[in-house]
Amino acid sequence: PPTAATAIYRQGAQKPDGFPKRNPDCAIRQLATFGQRVRRIPAILWQTGRNWTAEYGELRQRMASQGMLPANMSYMFRTDAVMRDDVANMCPFALTSFDCVLAPAFKADLWRYCVLWKHGGIYLDMEDALVVPLEALMDPCDTLVLTNDLCWQPGHYFTSVALHGKQRCKWPSVQISFMAGAPGHPFFLCSLQKAMSMIRSRAYGKSTLSVTGPLKAGQCLSILHGKYRMEMQQVSAHHIDLYRGLAPPPGSRDFPHWPAIRTHNISSAKAKKKGSYRDLWKEHELYSSDRTCTAS
């Protein structure tokens, strides 16, 4: 597998994002190590869960021992209760929306946009595991690193036209289980604001992905960045692959690719339970009936 790569978008600062173009430090990026001043995305790993469990600890320890995480990585784990404190302190304008949406998974979407916008760093779902070193997924000069989600069309999913030349995706979708960015990146603020707009309107959209998650983030990617390089793709329910190359090799219909992230390693974390976000969305019970949430 390659030792260096960018993901869905290597940002060279195209307007209107407001970030500067690559500076001279980027010329020596191959000499930089994770967390040095030249790196724009700070070495902070953000994760959240209802409660800390031994399984989470074992998974993270295994990634660190296998060299998937840099030694100087700072870890920020947040329970559901602490997530609210973070939003109140870092993004108080989003607190009402956080309180008014009932699904913990959707609250977690708001939280991850908020902390990445405020402090930057890397977000990775607790049950997901890197199978390549984190440094292989981002360049020292990157300011935004995302993964393309499975494309959603009413009733079905498929992989992106950018990789396989199949049906074109009408609704760009970002897999928000892994995101990395520099502090203050407008992508995260845009995603937060779009999610807040859905909550204020008590809207449900076309699927569970439409409210706070992949489809909202996909809209922001399209708005802020008309051009980007596709190098990471959700290819199944359990794998995100890293793609390299601009065309398939001779005799092949597919691009060279390697597994990058294995998702849903802790099966109990995604167990379907009554009252899940899917149930709340399906039954149109996603929002609080509190007066502050129903006011126009």
mmCIF file of N, CA and C in Angstrom, residues 142-241:
data_model
loop_
_atom_site.group_PDB
_atom_site.id
_atom_site.type_symbol
_atom_site.label_atom_id
_atom_site.label_comp_id
_atom_site.label_asym_id
_atom_site.label_seq_id
_atom_site.Cartn_x
_atom_site.Cartn_y
_atom_site.Cartn_z
ATOM 1 N N ASP A 142 -2.622 19.340 3.971
ATOM 2 C CA ASP A 142 -4.070 19.229 3.850
ATOM 3 C C ASP A 142 -4.770 20.029 4.942
ATOM 4 N N THR A 143 -5.892 20.615 4.582
ATOM 5 C CA THR A 143 -6.729 21.280 5.575
ATOM 6 C C THR A 143 -8.100 20.627 5.689
ATOM 7 N N LEU A 144 -8.408 19.690 4.798
ATOM 8 C CA LEU A 144 -9.681 18.978 4.859
ATOM 9 C C LEU A 144 -9.501 17.607 4.225
ATOM 10 N N VAL A 145 -9.840 16.553 4.957
ATOM 11 C CA VAL A 145 -9.726 15.184 4.458
ATOM 12 C C VAL A 145 -11.034 14.462 4.767
ATOM 13 N N LEU A 146 -11.699 13.997 3.723
ATOM 14 C CA LEU A 146 -13.010 13.372 3.856
ATOM 15 C C LEU A 146 -13.067 12.077 3.063
ATOM 16 N N THR A 147 -14.101 11.308 3.306
ATOM 17 C CA THR A 147 -14.347 10.062 2.585
ATOM 18 C C THR A 147 -15.678 10.154 1.856
ATOM 19 N N ASN A 148 -15.711 9.683 0.624
ATOM 20 C CA ASN A 148 -16.963 9.644 -0.116
ATOM 21 C C ASN A 148 -17.809 8.473 0.383
ATOM 22 N N ASP A 149 -19.052 8.756 0.714
ATOM 23 C CA ASP A 149 -19.956 7.716 1.189
ATOM 24 C C ASP A 149 -20.543 6.957 0.003
ATOM 25 N N LEU A 150 -21.164 5.829 0.296
ATOM 26 C CA LEU A 150 -21.968 5.184 -0.724
ATOM 27 C C LEU A 150 -23.005 6.185 -1.217
ATOM 28 N N CYS A 151 -23.182 6.247 -2.508
ATOM 29 C CA CYS A 151 -24.133 7.187 -3.089
ATOM 30 C C CYS A 151 -25.552 6.736 -2.764
ATOM 31 N N TRP A 152 -26.386 7.664 -2.359
ATOM 32 C CA TRP A 152 -27.767 7.327 -2.033
ATOM 33 C C TRP A 152 -28.695 7.857 -3.108
ATOM 34 N N GLN A 153 -29.547 6.979 -3.597
ATOM 35 C CA GLN A 153 -30.655 7.349 -4.456
ATOM 36 C C GLN A 153 -31.901 6.788 -3.778
ATOM 37 N N PRO A 154 -33.070 7.346 -4.023
ATOM 38 C CA PRO A 154 -34.262 6.817 -3.348
ATOM 39 C C PRO A 154 -34.369 5.301 -3.490
ATOM 40 N N GLY A 155 -34.229 4.609 -2.360
ATOM 41 C CA GLY A 155 -34.431 3.169 -2.362
ATOM 42 C C GLY A 155 -33.194 2.316 -2.481
ATOM 43 N N HIS A 156 -32.031 2.888 -2.812
ATOM 44 C CA HIS A 156 -30.856 2.037 -2.941
ATOM 45 C C HIS A 156 -29.573 2.857 -2.830
ATOM 46 N N TYR A 157 -28.455 2.143 -2.709
ATOM 47 C CA TYR A 157 -27.133 2.747 -2.610
ATOM 48 C C TYR A 157 -26.251 2.214 -3.727
ATOM 49 N N PHE A 158 -25.244 2.975 -4.120
ATOM 50 C CA PHE A 158 -24.243 2.476 -5.054
ATOM 51 C C PHE A 158 -22.985 3.300 -4.888
ATOM 52 N N THR A 159 -21.849 2.784 -5.389
ATOM 53 C CA THR A 159 -20.601 3.517 -5.262
ATOM 54 C C THR A 159 -20.542 4.644 -6.268
ATOM 55 N N SER A 160 -19.641 5.590 -6.030
ATOM 56 C CA SER A 160 -19.618 6.845 -6.778
ATOM 57 C C SER A 160 -19.169 6.673 -8.219
ATOM 58 N N VAL A 161 -19.752 7.478 -9.096
ATOM 59 C CA VAL A 161 -19.341 7.505 -10.498
ATOM 60 C C VAL A 161 -17.881 7.897 -10.633
ATOM 61 N N ALA A 162 -17.351 8.646 -9.666
ATOM 62 C CA ALA A 162 -15.964 9.111 -9.756
ATOM 63 C C ALA A 162 -14.974 7.952 -9.756
ATOM 64 N N LEU A 163 -15.386 6.817 -9.205
ATOM 65 C CA LEU A 163 -14.479 5.676 -9.136
ATOM 66 C C LEU A 163 -14.813 4.589 -10.141
ATOM 67 N N HIS A 164 -16.057 4.372 -10.414
ATOM 68 C CA HIS A 164 -16.437 3.217 -11.206
ATOM 69 C C HIS A 164 -17.138 3.560 -12.515
ATOM 70 N N GLY A 165 -17.416 4.819 -12.758
ATOM 71 C CA GLY A 165 -18.029 5.197 -14.014
ATOM 72 C C GLY A 165 -19.433 4.675 -14.193
ATOM 73 N N LYS A 166 -20.116 4.417 -13.098
ATOM 74 C CA LYS A 166 -21.473 3.894 -13.199
ATOM 75 C C LYS A 166 -22.472 5.054 -13.109
ATOM 76 N N GLN A 167 -23.592 4.796 -12.522
ATOM 77 C CA GLN A 167 -24.647 5.792 -12.426
ATOM 78 C C GLN A 167 -24.173 7.016 -11.642
ATOM 79 N N ARG A 168 -24.490 8.190 -12.134
ATOM 80 C CA ARG A 168 -24.038 9.416 -11.485
ATOM 81 C C ARG A 168 -24.828 9.670 -10.203
ATOM 82 N N CYS A 169 -24.098 10.152 -9.202
ATOM 83 C CA CYS A 169 -24.717 10.432 -7.911
ATOM 84 C C CYS A 169 -25.372 11.808 -7.943
ATOM 85 N N LYS A 170 -26.671 11.864 -7.746
ATOM 86 C CA LYS A 170 -27.378 13.140 -7.766
ATOM 87 C C LYS A 170 -27.275 13.863 -6.433
ATOM 88 N N TRP A 171 -27.003 13.110 -5.368
ATOM 89 C CA TRP A 171 -26.895 13.706 -4.045
ATOM 90 C C TRP A 171 -25.513 13.392 -3.483
ATOM 91 N N PRO A 172 -24.537 14.291 -3.605
ATOM 92 C CA PRO A 172 -23.198 14.023 -3.064
ATOM 93 C C PRO A 172 -23.290 13.666 -1.584
ATOM 94 N N SER A 173 -22.495 12.715 -1.164
ATOM 95 C CA SER A 173 -22.608 12.191 0.188
ATOM 96 C C SER A 173 -21.222 11.982 0.787
ATOM 97 N N VAL A 174 -20.999 12.519 1.996
ATOM 98 C CA VAL A 174 -19.730 12.379 2.707
ATOM 99 C C VAL A 174 -19.911 11.379 3.844
ATOM 100 N N GLN A 175 -19.018 10.399 3.935
ATOM 101 C CA GLN A 175 -19.058 9.427 5.029
ATOM 102 C C GLN A 175 -18.474 10.082 6.276
ATOM 103 N N ILE A 176 -19.353 10.516 7.177
ATOM 104 C CA ILE A 176 -18.896 11.329 8.302
ATOM 105 C C ILE A 176 -18.383 10.492 9.469
ATOM 106 N N SER A 177 -18.193 9.188 9.268
ATOM 107 C CA SER A 177 -17.580 8.373 10.323
ATOM 108 C C SER A 177 -16.083 8.637 10.427
ATOM 109 N N PHE A 178 -15.497 9.231 9.374
ATOM 110 C CA PHE A 178 -14.095 9.651 9.407
ATOM 111 C C PHE A 178 -13.993 11.009 8.732
ATOM 112 N N MET A 179 -13.536 12.007 9.484
ATOM 113 C CA MET A 179 -13.324 13.342 8.932
ATOM 114 C C MET A 179 -12.110 13.948 9.617
ATOM 115 N N ALA A 180 -11.383 14.778 8.893
ATOM 116 C CA ALA A 180 -10.233 15.475 9.474
ATOM 117 C C ALA A 180 -10.163 16.871 8.878
ATOM 118 N N GLY A 181 -9.793 17.848 9.692
ATOM 119 C CA GLY A 181 -9.725 19.201 9.169
ATOM 120 C C GLY A 181 -8.969 20.144 10.082
ATOM 121 N N ALA A 182 -8.625 21.287 9.522
ATOM 122 C CA ALA A 182 -7.963 22.345 10.273
ATOM 123 C C ALA A 182 -8.995 23.128 11.079
ATOM 124 N N PRO A 183 -8.586 23.739 12.189
ATOM 125 C CA PRO A 183 -9.521 24.555 12.968
ATOM 126 C C PRO A 183 -10.119 25.659 12.110
ATOM 127 N N GLY A 184 -11.404 25.891 12.285
ATOM 128 C CA GLY A 184 -12.067 26.969 11.575
ATOM 129 C C GLY A 184 -12.424 26.663 10.143
ATOM 130 N N HIS A 185 -12.280 25.420 9.714
ATOM 131 C CA HIS A 185 -12.592 25.133 8.316
ATOM 132 C C HIS A 185 -14.085 25.324 8.062
ATOM 133 N N PRO A 186 -14.440 26.077 7.022
ATOM 134 C CA PRO A 186 -15.850 26.388 6.771
ATOM 135 C C PRO A 186 -16.699 25.181 6.406
ATOM 136 N N PHE A 187 -16.091 24.090 5.970
ATOM 137 C CA PHE A 187 -16.881 22.893 5.673
ATOM 138 C C PHE A 187 -17.652 22.439 6.904
ATOM 139 N N PHE A 188 -16.996 22.451 8.067
ATOM 140 C CA PHE A 188 -17.643 21.966 9.279
ATOM 141 C C PHE A 188 -18.720 22.934 9.759
ATOM 142 N N LEU A 189 -18.468 24.226 9.640
ATOM 143 C CA LEU A 189 -19.490 25.202 10.008
ATOM 144 C C LEU A 189 -20.684 25.099 9.074
ATOM 145 N N CYS A 190 -20.437 24.953 7.785
ATOM 146 C CA CYS A 190 -21.519 24.797 6.816
ATOM 147 C C CYS A 190 -22.356 23.564 7.144
ATOM 148 N N SER A 191 -21.705 22.446 7.436
ATOM 149 C CA SER A 191 -22.423 21.210 7.750
ATOM 150 C C SER A 191 -23.256 21.375 9.014
ATOM 151 N N LEU A 192 -22.687 22.046 10.008
ATOM 152 C CA LEU A 192 -23.415 22.299 11.248
ATOM 153 C C LEU A 192 -24.634 23.169 10.983
ATOM 154 N N GLN A 193 -24.470 24.218 10.215
ATOM 155 C CA GLN A 193 -25.580 25.132 9.944
ATOM 156 C C GLN A 193 -26.682 24.463 9.134
ATOM 157 N N LYS A 194 -26.317 23.619 8.181
ATOM 158 C CA LYS A 194 -27.332 22.924 7.389
ATOM 159 C C LYS A 194 -28.113 21.936 8.251
ATOM 160 N N ALA A 195 -27.416 21.253 9.154
ATOM 161 C CA ALA A 195 -28.102 20.352 10.074
ATOM 162 C C ALA A 195 -29.033 21.134 10.995
ATOM 163 N N MET A 196 -28.574 22.277 11.489
ATOM 164 C CA MET A 196 -29.411 23.116 12.344
ATOM 165 C C MET A 196 -30.656 23.579 11.608
ATOM 166 N N SER A 197 -30.516 23.913 10.338
ATOM 167 C CA SER A 197 -31.659 24.361 9.546
ATOM 168 C C SER A 197 -32.712 23.259 9.429
ATOM 169 N N MET A 198 -32.265 22.027 9.231
ATOM 170 C CA MET A 198 -33.211 20.906 9.167
ATOM 171 C C MET A 198 -33.942 20.746 10.494
ATOM 172 N N ILE A 199 -33.214 20.874 11.600
ATOM 173 C CA ILE A 199 -33.822 20.689 12.916
ATOM 174 C C ILE A 199 -34.796 21.817 13.221
ATOM 175 N N ARG A 200 -34.407 23.047 12.926
ATOM 176 C CA ARG A 200 -35.314 24.182 13.163
ATOM 177 C C ARG A 200 -36.600 24.031 12.364
ATOM 178 N N SER A 201 -36.492 23.470 11.173
ATOM 179 C CA SER A 201 -37.669 23.276 10.313
ATOM 180 C C SER A 201 -38.415 21.993 10.644
ATOM 181 N N ARG A 202 -37.874 21.204 11.565
ATOM 182 C CA ARG A 202 -38.448 19.906 11.921
ATOM 183 C C ARG A 202 -38.631 19.048 10.667
ATOM 184 N N ALA A 203 -37.631 19.102 9.815
ATOM 185 C CA ALA A 203 -37.690 18.407 8.527
ATOM 186 C C ALA A 203 -37.142 16.985 8.662
ATOM 187 N N TYR A 204 -37.553 16.128 7.729
ATOM 188 C CA TYR A 204 -37.125 14.731 7.735
ATOM 189 C C TYR A 204 -36.344 14.343 6.490
ATOM 190 N N GLY A 205 -36.560 15.029 5.393
ATOM 191 C CA GLY A 205 -35.804 14.746 4.186
ATOM 192 C C GLY A 205 -36.147 13.411 3.556
ATOM 193 N N LYS A 206 -35.293 12.978 2.635
ATOM 194 C CA LYS A 206 -35.547 11.775 1.850
ATOM 195 C C LYS A 206 -35.134 10.494 2.561
ATOM 196 N N SER A 207 -34.237 10.588 3.536
ATOM 197 C CA SER A 207 -33.781 9.414 4.282
ATOM 198 C C SER A 207 -33.177 9.879 5.596
ATOM 199 N N THR A 208 -32.758 8.925 6.427
ATOM 200 C CA THR A 208 -32.101 9.283 7.684
ATOM 201 C C THR A 208 -30.797 10.025 7.440
ATOM 202 N N LEU A 209 -30.223 9.880 6.255
ATOM 203 C CA LEU A 209 -28.973 10.570 5.917
ATOM 204 C C LEU A 209 -29.190 12.041 5.599
ATOM 205 N N SER A 210 -30.462 12.438 5.450
ATOM 206 C CA SER A 210 -30.775 13.790 4.984
ATOM 207 C C SER A 210 -30.815 14.823 6.096
ATOM 208 N N VAL A 211 -30.901 14.390 7.344
ATOM 209 C CA VAL A 211 -31.194 15.326 8.425
ATOM 210 C C VAL A 211 -29.935 16.044 8.906
ATOM 211 N N THR A 212 -28.976 15.308 9.410
ATOM 212 C CA THR A 212 -27.755 15.921 9.949
ATOM 213 C C THR A 212 -26.481 15.314 9.375
ATOM 214 N N GLY A 213 -26.599 14.250 8.605
ATOM 215 C CA GLY A 213 -25.440 13.456 8.258
ATOM 216 C C GLY A 213 -24.883 13.596 6.861
ATOM 217 N N PRO A 214 -24.592 12.476 6.190
ATOM 218 C CA PRO A 214 -23.824 12.469 4.943
ATOM 219 C C PRO A 214 -24.343 13.360 3.833
ATOM 220 N N LEU A 215 -25.659 13.453 3.671
ATOM 221 C CA LEU A 215 -26.177 14.271 2.573
ATOM 222 C C LEU A 215 -26.031 15.761 2.860
ATOM 223 N N LYS A 216 -26.164 16.166 4.122
ATOM 224 C CA LYS A 216 -25.931 17.576 4.464
ATOM 225 C C LYS A 216 -24.464 17.932 4.246
ATOM 226 N N ALA A 217 -23.562 17.063 4.699
ATOM 227 C CA ALA A 217 -22.131 17.308 4.503
ATOM 228 C C ALA A 217 -21.785 17.314 3.021
ATOM 229 N N GLY A 218 -22.430 16.444 2.251
ATOM 230 C CA GLY A 218 -22.191 16.416 0.812
ATOM 231 C C GLY A 218 -22.586 17.709 0.135
ATOM 232 N N GLN A 219 -23.671 18.312 0.587
ATOM 233 C CA GLN A 219 -24.078 19.607 0.036
ATOM 234 C C GLN A 219 -22.998 20.651 0.272
ATOM 235 N N CYS A 220 -22.412 20.635 1.459
ATOM 236 C CA CYS A 220 -21.381 21.628 1.775
ATOM 237 C C CYS A 220 -20.119 21.402 0.962
ATOM 238 N N LEU A 221 -19.764 20.151 0.725
ATOM 239 C CA LEU A 221 -18.604 19.869 -0.111
ATOM 240 C C LEU A 221 -18.823 20.425 -1.509
ATOM 241 N N SER A 222 -20.028 20.254 -2.045
ATOM 242 C CA SER A 222 -20.330 20.755 -3.386
ATOM 243 C C SER A 222 -20.326 22.278 -3.431
ATOM 244 N N ILE A 223 -20.855 22.904 -2.385
ATOM 245 C CA ILE A 223 -20.938 24.364 -2.347
ATOM 246 C C ILE A 223 -19.550 24.990 -2.243
ATOM 247 N N LEU A 224 -18.715 24.452 -1.350
ATOM 248 C CA LEU A 224 -17.427 25.077 -1.054
ATOM 249 C C LEU A 224 -16.328 24.659 -2.007
ATOM 250 N N HIS A 225 -16.416 23.462 -2.549
ATOM 251 C CA HIS A 225 -15.311 22.922 -3.337
ATOM 252 C C HIS A 225 -15.836 22.243 -4.588
ATOM 253 N N GLY A 226 -15.835 22.982 -5.679
ATOM 254 C CA GLY A 226 -16.284 22.399 -6.932
ATOM 255 C C GLY A 226 -15.336 21.357 -7.465
ATOM 256 N N LYS A 227 -14.060 21.413 -7.055
ATOM 257 C CA LYS A 227 -13.059 20.461 -7.526
ATOM 258 C C LYS A 227 -12.397 19.784 -6.330
ATOM 259 N N TYR A 228 -12.239 18.487 -6.425
ATOM 260 C CA TYR A 228 -11.524 17.756 -5.388
ATOM 261 C C TYR A 228 -11.051 16.429 -5.967
ATOM 262 N N ARG A 229 -10.070 15.846 -5.315
ATOM 263 C CA ARG A 229 -9.534 14.552 -5.736
ATOM 264 C C ARG A 229 -10.196 13.444 -4.930
ATOM 265 N N MET A 230 -10.658 12.422 -5.628
ATOM 266 C CA MET A 230 -11.301 11.300 -4.960
ATOM 267 C C MET A 230 -10.272 10.216 -4.680
ATOM 268 N N GLU A 231 -9.977 9.965 -3.417
ATOM 269 C CA GLU A 231 -9.039 8.904 -3.091
ATOM 270 C C GLU A 231 -9.515 7.993 -1.971
ATOM 271 N N MET A 232 -10.657 8.310 -1.331
ATOM 272 C CA MET A 232 -11.211 7.403 -0.328
ATOM 273 C C MET A 232 -12.687 7.218 -0.593
ATOM 274 N N GLN A 233 -13.147 5.980 -0.504
ATOM 275 C CA GLN A 233 -14.515 5.650 -0.880
ATOM 276 C C GLN A 233 -15.071 4.570 0.047
ATOM 277 N N GLN A 234 -16.282 4.810 0.563
ATOM 278 C CA GLN A 234 -16.994 3.735 1.261
ATOM 279 C C GLN A 234 -17.416 2.727 0.203
ATOM 280 N N VAL A 235 -16.943 1.493 0.304
ATOM 281 C CA VAL A 235 -17.212 0.501 -0.741
ATOM 282 C C VAL A 235 -18.173 -0.586 -0.283
ATOM 283 N N SER A 236 -18.425 -0.674 1.018
ATOM 284 C CA SER A 236 -19.383 -1.644 1.535
ATOM 285 C C SER A 236 -19.778 -1.195 2.930
ATOM 286 N N ALA A 237 -20.635 -1.970 3.566
ATOM 287 C CA ALA A 237 -21.059 -1.613 4.920
ATOM 288 C C ALA A 237 -19.917 -1.693 5.923
ATOM 289 N N HIS A 238 -18.815 -2.350 5.550
ATOM 290 C CA HIS A 238 -17.745 -2.579 6.517
ATOM 291 C C HIS A 238 -16.370 -2.120 6.052
ATOM 292 N N HIS A 239 -16.268 -1.464 4.910
ATOM 293 C CA HIS A 239 -14.941 -1.096 4.423
ATOM 294 C C HIS A 239 -14.938 0.274 3.743
ATOM 295 N N ILE A 240 -13.908 1.052 4.062
ATOM 296 C CA ILE A 240 -13.552 2.265 3.333
ATOM 297 C C ILE A 240 -12.201 1.987 2.702
ATOM 298 N N ASP A 241 -12.105 2.165 1.398
ATOM 299 C CA ASP A 241 -10.875 1.851 0.681
ATOM 300 C C ASP A 241 -10.166 3.112 0.220
#
